[in-house]
PDB file of C-alpha atoms in Angstrom:
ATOM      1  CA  UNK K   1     135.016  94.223 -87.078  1.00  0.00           C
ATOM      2  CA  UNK K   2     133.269  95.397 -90.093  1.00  0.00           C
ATOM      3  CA  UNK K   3     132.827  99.217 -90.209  1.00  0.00           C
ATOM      4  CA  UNK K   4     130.559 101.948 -92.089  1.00  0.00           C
ATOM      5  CA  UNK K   5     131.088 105.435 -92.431  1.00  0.00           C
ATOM      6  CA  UNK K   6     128.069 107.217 -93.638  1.00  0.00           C
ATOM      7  CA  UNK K   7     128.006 110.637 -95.206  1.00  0.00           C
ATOM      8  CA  UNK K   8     125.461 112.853 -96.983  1.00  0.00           C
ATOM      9  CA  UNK K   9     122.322 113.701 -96.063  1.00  0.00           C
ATOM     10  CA  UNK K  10     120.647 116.682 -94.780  1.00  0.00           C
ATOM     11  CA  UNK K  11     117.398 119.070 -95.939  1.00  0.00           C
ATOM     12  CA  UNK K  12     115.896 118.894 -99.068  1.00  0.00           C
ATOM     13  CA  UNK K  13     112.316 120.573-100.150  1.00  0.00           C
ATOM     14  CA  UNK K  14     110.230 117.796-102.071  1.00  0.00           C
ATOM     15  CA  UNK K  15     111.451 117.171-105.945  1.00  0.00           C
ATOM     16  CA  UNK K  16     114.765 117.953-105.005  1.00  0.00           C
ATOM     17  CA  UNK K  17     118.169 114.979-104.958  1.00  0.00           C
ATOM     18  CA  UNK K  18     120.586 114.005-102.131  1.00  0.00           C
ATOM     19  CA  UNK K  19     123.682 111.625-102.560  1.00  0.00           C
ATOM     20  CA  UNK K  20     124.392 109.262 -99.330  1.00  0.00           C
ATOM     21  CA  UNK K  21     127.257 107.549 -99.720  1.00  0.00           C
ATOM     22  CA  UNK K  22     128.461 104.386 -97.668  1.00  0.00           C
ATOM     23  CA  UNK K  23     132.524 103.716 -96.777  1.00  0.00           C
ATOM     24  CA  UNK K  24     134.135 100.574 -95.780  1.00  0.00           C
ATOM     25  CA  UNK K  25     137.212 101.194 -94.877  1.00  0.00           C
ATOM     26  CA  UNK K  26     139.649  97.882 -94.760  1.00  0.00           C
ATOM     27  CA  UNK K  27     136.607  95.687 -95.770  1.00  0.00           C
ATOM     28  CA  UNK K  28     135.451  93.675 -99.276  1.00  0.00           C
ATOM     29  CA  UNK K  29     131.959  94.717-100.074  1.00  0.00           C
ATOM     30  CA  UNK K  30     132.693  91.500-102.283  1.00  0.00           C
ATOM     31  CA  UNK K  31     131.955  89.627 -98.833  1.00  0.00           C
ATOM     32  CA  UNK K  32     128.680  91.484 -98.050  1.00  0.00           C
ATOM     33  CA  UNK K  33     125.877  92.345-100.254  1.00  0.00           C
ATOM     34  CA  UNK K  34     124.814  96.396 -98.725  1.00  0.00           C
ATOM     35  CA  UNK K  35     121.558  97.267 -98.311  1.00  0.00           C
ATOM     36  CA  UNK K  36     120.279 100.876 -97.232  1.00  0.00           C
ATOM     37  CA  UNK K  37     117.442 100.965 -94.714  1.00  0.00           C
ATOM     38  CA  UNK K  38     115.378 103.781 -93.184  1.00  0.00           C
ATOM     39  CA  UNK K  39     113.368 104.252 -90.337  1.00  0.00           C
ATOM     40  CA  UNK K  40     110.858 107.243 -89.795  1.00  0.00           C
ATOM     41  CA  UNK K  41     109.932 108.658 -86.645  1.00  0.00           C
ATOM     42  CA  UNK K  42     107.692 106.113 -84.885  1.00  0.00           C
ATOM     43  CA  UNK K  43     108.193 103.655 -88.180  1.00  0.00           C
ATOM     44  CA  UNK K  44     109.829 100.384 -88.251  1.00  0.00           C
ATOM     45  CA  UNK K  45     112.809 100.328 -89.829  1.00  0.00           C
ATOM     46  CA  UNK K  46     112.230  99.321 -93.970  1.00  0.00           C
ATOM     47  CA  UNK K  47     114.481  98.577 -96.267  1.00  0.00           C
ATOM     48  CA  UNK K  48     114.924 100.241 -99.448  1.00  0.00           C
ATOM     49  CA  UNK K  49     117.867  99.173-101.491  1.00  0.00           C
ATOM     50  CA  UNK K  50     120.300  96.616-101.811  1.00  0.00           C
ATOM     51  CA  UNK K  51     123.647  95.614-104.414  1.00  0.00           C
ATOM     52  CA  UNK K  52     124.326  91.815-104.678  1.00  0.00           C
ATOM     53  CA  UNK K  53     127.968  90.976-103.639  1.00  0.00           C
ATOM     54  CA  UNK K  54     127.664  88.234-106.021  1.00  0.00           C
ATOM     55  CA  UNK K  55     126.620  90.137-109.496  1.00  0.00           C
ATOM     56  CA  UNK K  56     125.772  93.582-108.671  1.00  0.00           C
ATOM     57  CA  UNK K  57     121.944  93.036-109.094  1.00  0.00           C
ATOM     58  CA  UNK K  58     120.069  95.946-107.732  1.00  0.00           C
ATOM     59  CA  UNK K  59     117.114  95.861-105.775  1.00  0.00           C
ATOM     60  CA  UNK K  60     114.048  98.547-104.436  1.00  0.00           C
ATOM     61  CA  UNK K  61     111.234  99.169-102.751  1.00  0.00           C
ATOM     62  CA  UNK K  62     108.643  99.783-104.377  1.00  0.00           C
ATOM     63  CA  UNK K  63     108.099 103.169-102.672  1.00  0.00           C
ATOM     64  CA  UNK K  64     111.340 104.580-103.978  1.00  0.00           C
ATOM     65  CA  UNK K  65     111.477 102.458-107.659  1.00  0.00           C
ATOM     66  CA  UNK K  66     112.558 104.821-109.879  1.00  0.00           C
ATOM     67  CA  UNK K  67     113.459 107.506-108.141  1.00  0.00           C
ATOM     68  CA  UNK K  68     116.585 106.086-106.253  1.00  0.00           C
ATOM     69  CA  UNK K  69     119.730 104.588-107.650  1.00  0.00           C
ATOM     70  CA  UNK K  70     122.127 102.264-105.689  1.00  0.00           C
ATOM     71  CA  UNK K  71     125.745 101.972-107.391  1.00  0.00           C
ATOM     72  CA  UNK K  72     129.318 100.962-106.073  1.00  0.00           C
ATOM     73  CA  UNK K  73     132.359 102.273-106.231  1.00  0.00           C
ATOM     74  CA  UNK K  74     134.881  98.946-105.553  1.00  0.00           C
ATOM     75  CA  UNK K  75     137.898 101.315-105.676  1.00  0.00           C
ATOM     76  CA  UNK K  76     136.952 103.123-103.395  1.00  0.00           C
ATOM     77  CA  UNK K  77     134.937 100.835-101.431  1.00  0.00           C
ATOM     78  CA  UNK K  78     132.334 102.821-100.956  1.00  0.00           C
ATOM     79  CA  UNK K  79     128.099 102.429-102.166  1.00  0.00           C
ATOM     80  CA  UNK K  80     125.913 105.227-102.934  1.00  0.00           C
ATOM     81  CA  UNK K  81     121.932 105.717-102.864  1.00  0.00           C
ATOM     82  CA  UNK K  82     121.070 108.669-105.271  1.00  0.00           C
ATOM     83  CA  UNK K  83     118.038 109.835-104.217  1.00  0.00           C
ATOM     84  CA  UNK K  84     115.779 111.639-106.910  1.00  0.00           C
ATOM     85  CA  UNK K  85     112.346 113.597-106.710  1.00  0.00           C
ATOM     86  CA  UNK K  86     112.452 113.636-103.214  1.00  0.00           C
ATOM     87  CA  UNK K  87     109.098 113.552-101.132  1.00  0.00           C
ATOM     88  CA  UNK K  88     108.494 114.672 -97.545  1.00  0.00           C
ATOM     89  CA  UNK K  89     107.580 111.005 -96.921  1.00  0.00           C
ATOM     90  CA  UNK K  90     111.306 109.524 -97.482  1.00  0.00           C
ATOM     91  CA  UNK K  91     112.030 112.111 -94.326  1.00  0.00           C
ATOM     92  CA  UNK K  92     113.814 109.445 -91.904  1.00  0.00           C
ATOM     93  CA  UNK K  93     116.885 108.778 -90.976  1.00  0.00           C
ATOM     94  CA  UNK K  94     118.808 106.228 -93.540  1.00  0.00           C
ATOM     95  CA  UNK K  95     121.559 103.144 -92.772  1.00  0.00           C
ATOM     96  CA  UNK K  96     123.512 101.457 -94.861  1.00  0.00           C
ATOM     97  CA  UNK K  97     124.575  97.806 -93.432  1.00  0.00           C
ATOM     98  CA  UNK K  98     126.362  95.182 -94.996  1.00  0.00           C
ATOM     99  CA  UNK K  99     124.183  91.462 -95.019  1.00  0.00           C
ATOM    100  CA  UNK K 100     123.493  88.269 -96.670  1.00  0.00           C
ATOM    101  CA  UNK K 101     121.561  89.008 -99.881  1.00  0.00           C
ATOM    102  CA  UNK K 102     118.269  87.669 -98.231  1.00  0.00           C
ATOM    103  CA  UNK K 103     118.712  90.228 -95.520  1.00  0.00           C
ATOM    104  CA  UNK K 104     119.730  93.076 -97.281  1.00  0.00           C
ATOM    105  CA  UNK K 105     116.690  94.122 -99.167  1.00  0.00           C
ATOM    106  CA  UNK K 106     114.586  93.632 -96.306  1.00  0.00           C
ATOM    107  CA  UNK K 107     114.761  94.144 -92.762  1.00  0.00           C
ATOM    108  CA  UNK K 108     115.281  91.392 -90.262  1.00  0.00           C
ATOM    109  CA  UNK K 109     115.339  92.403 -86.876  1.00  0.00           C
ATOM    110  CA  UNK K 110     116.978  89.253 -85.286  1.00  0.00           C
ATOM    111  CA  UNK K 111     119.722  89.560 -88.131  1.00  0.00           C
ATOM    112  CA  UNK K 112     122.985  90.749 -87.204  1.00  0.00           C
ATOM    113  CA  UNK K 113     123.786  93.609 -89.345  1.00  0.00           C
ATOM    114  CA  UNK K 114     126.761  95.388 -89.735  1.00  0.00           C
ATOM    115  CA  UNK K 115     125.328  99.257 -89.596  1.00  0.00           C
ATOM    116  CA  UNK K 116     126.694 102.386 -90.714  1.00  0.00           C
ATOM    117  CA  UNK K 117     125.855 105.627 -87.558  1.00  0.00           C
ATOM    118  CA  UNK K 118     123.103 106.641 -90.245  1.00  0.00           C
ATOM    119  CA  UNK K 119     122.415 109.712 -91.717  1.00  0.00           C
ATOM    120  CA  UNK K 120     119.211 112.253 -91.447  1.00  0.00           C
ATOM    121  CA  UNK K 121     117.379 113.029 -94.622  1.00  0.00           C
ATOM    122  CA  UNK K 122     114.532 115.525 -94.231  1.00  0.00           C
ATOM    123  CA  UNK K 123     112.380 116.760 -97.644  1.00  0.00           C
ATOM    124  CA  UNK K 124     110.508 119.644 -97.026  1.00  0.00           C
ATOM    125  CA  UNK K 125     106.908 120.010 -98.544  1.00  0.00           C
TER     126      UNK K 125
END
């Protein structure tokens, strides 16, 4: 069973950065492409960023386009989302799951994801 340890996180006011980071212990992220998704209090859950398992193409929302930055780490297994300039409306709390590319840079809510326990972000105004 495919397993992801979240970390990172916490309170931010607006402008400000946060690093999430996403491990996979024991597990090829060359199988999976990752995605990170969030979901806001009373929100559906969105997604926001993906890395291709196939040839590292990055994707984004258009919400968070150019102000986050997805990136791996293969020797260490893990993926990051670097999360820039901040604004209270990225408050929500953030997964990382490993997918098929077509599911990973949006959500599917019949897919079967392999989530991470997810990871509050809250910006501040």
């Amino acid at each position: 069973e495919v397993q992801l340890v979240e970390s990172g996180g916490g309170l931010v006011q607006a402008g400000g950065s946060l690093r999430l980071a996403c491990a996979a212990p024991g597990f090829t992220f060359d199988e999976h492409s990752i995605g990170w998704f969030r979901q806001a209090p009373g929100k559906e859950r969105e997604g926001v960023s993906c890395i291709s398992s196939m040839d590292g193409r990055t994707y984004y929302a258009d919400s968070v386009k150019g102000r986050f930055t997805i990136s791996s780490d293969k020797a260490k297994n893990t993926i990051y989302l670097q999360m820039n300039s901040l604004k209270p409306e990225d408050t929500a709390v953030y997964y990382c799951a490993a997918a098929h590319l077509w599911a990973c840079y949006k959500y599917y809510p019949d897919y079967e994801y392999y989530w991470g326990q997810g990871a509050q972000v809250t910006v501040s105004s």
